Tab-separated table of C-alpha atoms in Angstrom:
chain	number	residue	atom	x	y	z
U	2	MET	CA	138.802	54.282	47.991
U	3	ALA	CA	141.523	55.670	45.691
U	4	GLN	CA	139.811	53.951	42.741
U	5	LYS	CA	136.594	55.872	43.483
U	6	GLU	CA	138.510	59.180	43.547
U	7	VAL	CA	140.026	58.463	40.152
U	8	SER	CA	136.590	57.595	38.800
U	9	GLN	CA	135.149	60.884	40.054
U	10	LYS	CA	138.088	62.812	38.598
U	11	ARG	CA	137.619	61.082	35.256
U	12	LYS	CA	133.923	61.870	35.240
U	13	ALA	CA	134.695	65.527	35.921
U	14	VAL	CA	137.171	65.603	33.030
U	15	PHE	CA	134.711	63.764	30.789
U	16	ARG	CA	132.034	66.369	31.602
U	17	GLU	CA	134.378	69.215	30.808
U	18	LEU	CA	135.510	67.604	27.552
U	19	SER	CA	131.901	66.919	26.575
U	20	ASN	CA	131.046	70.583	26.893
U	21	GLU	CA	133.902	71.449	24.547
U	22	LEU	CA	133.523	68.652	21.949
U	23	PRO	CA	129.915	68.480	20.787
U	24	ARG	CA	130.807	68.594	17.094
U	25	GLU	CA	133.616	66.064	17.410
U	26	TRP	CA	131.850	63.446	19.525
U	27	LYS	CA	131.653	60.801	16.796
U	28	ARG	CA	135.241	61.302	15.617
U	29	ILE	CA	136.456	61.057	19.210
U	30	GLY	CA	134.492	57.830	19.625
U	31	ARG	CA	136.047	56.303	16.522
U	32	GLU	CA	139.545	57.367	17.569
U	33	LEU	CA	138.955	55.703	20.946
U	34	GLY	CA	137.987	52.420	19.275
U	35	LEU	CA	134.211	52.438	19.546
U	36	ASP	CA	132.451	50.796	16.625
U	37	ASP	CA	129.663	52.264	14.510
U	38	GLY	CA	127.036	50.188	16.339
U	39	GLN	CA	128.043	51.658	19.676
U	40	LEU	CA	128.105	55.173	18.246
U	41	ASP	CA	124.695	54.684	16.609
U	42	ALA	CA	123.233	53.439	19.893
U	43	ILE	CA	124.617	56.455	21.745
U	44	GLU	CA	123.189	58.766	19.084
U	45	ILE	CA	119.729	57.183	19.333
U	46	ASP	CA	119.707	57.025	23.145
U	47	HIS	CA	120.793	60.660	23.485
U	48	ALA	CA	119.212	62.232	20.403
U	49	ASN	CA	118.462	65.533	22.143
U	50	SER	CA	121.933	66.346	23.472
U	51	VAL	CA	125.239	66.225	21.625
U	52	THR	CA	126.994	67.080	24.875
U	53	GLU	CA	125.535	63.942	26.460
U	54	ARG	CA	126.548	61.903	23.399
U	55	CYS	CA	130.146	62.942	23.867
U	56	TYR	CA	129.988	62.162	27.585
U	57	GLN	CA	128.535	58.731	26.857
U	58	VAL	CA	131.264	58.069	24.270
U	59	LEU	CA	133.890	58.697	26.942
U	60	ILE	CA	132.055	56.626	29.562
U	61	THR	CA	131.549	53.741	27.092
U	62	TRP	CA	135.228	53.848	26.112
U	63	ASN	CA	136.268	53.853	29.769
U	64	ARG	CA	134.114	50.784	30.483
U	65	LYS	CA	135.157	48.943	27.312
U	66	PHE	CA	138.882	49.354	27.907
U	67	HIS	CA	138.926	49.421	31.721
U	68	PRO	CA	141.278	50.574	33.000
U	69	ALA	CA	141.399	52.893	30.027
U	70	PRO	CA	144.529	55.040	29.819
U	71	MET	CA	143.776	58.746	29.589
U	72	GLU	CA	146.718	59.045	27.211
U	73	GLU	CA	144.360	57.578	24.590
U	74	VAL	CA	141.998	60.515	25.071
U	75	ALA	CA	144.928	62.899	24.624
U	76	LYS	CA	145.850	61.123	21.357
U	77	ALA	CA	142.257	61.341	20.109
U	78	LEU	CA	142.146	65.046	20.960
U	79	ARG	CA	145.288	65.598	18.923
U	80	VAL	CA	143.799	63.753	15.937
U	81	VAL	CA	140.687	65.970	15.941
U	82	ASP	CA	142.870	69.085	16.301
U	83	ARG	CA	141.753	69.956	19.822
U	84	LEU	CA	145.189	70.472	21.314
U	85	ASP	CA	143.670	73.085	23.622
U	86	LEU	CA	141.943	70.286	25.561
U	87	VAL	CA	144.934	67.941	25.933
U	88	PRO	CA	146.028	69.572	29.243
U	89	LEU	CA	142.814	68.292	30.874
U	90	THR	CA	144.202	64.756	30.574
U	91	GLU	CA	147.719	65.500	31.802
U	92	GLY	CA	147.136	65.052	35.521
U	93	PHE	CA	146.233	61.448	34.827
U	94	HIS	CA	149.550	60.851	33.000
U	95	ARG	CA	151.544	62.207	35.931
U	96	GLN	CA	149.511	60.202	38.439
U	97	ALA	CA	149.997	56.985	36.464
U	98	ARG	CA	153.762	57.554	36.386
U	99	GLN	CA	153.833	58.277	40.127
U	100	ASP	CA	151.847	55.118	40.829
U	101	GLN	CA	154.404	53.074	38.853
U	102	THR	CA	157.551	54.688	40.275
U	103	PRO	CA	157.623	53.017	43.733
U	104	GLN	CA	157.344	49.579	42.143
U	105	SER	CA	160.204	50.343	39.771
U	106	GLN	CA	162.452	51.626	42.564
U	107	SER	CA	161.816	48.672	44.878
U	108	SER	CA	163.175	46.113	42.366
């Protein structure tokens, strides 16, 4: 059940990022490790909406590198000079650290 919540949270963040990154969608995709073939397919499949292209880049990245660390999105945002959007990814960093802490303390 917790996995589903994370997925829904990620989708919400991906939607918000997509609304803010229409011009940078291809650069974000490259920074996240998608190849030109994947980016071309996304562009063809979603020719009428750059917002949807960006969303699909993030979804494709998440599936390709599952579980994909949101820190990678933060790094990509920094590379494309969108520091204003980095805070959207920060809750995931804190949650990942909290999830790891009990295991570290029990050893």
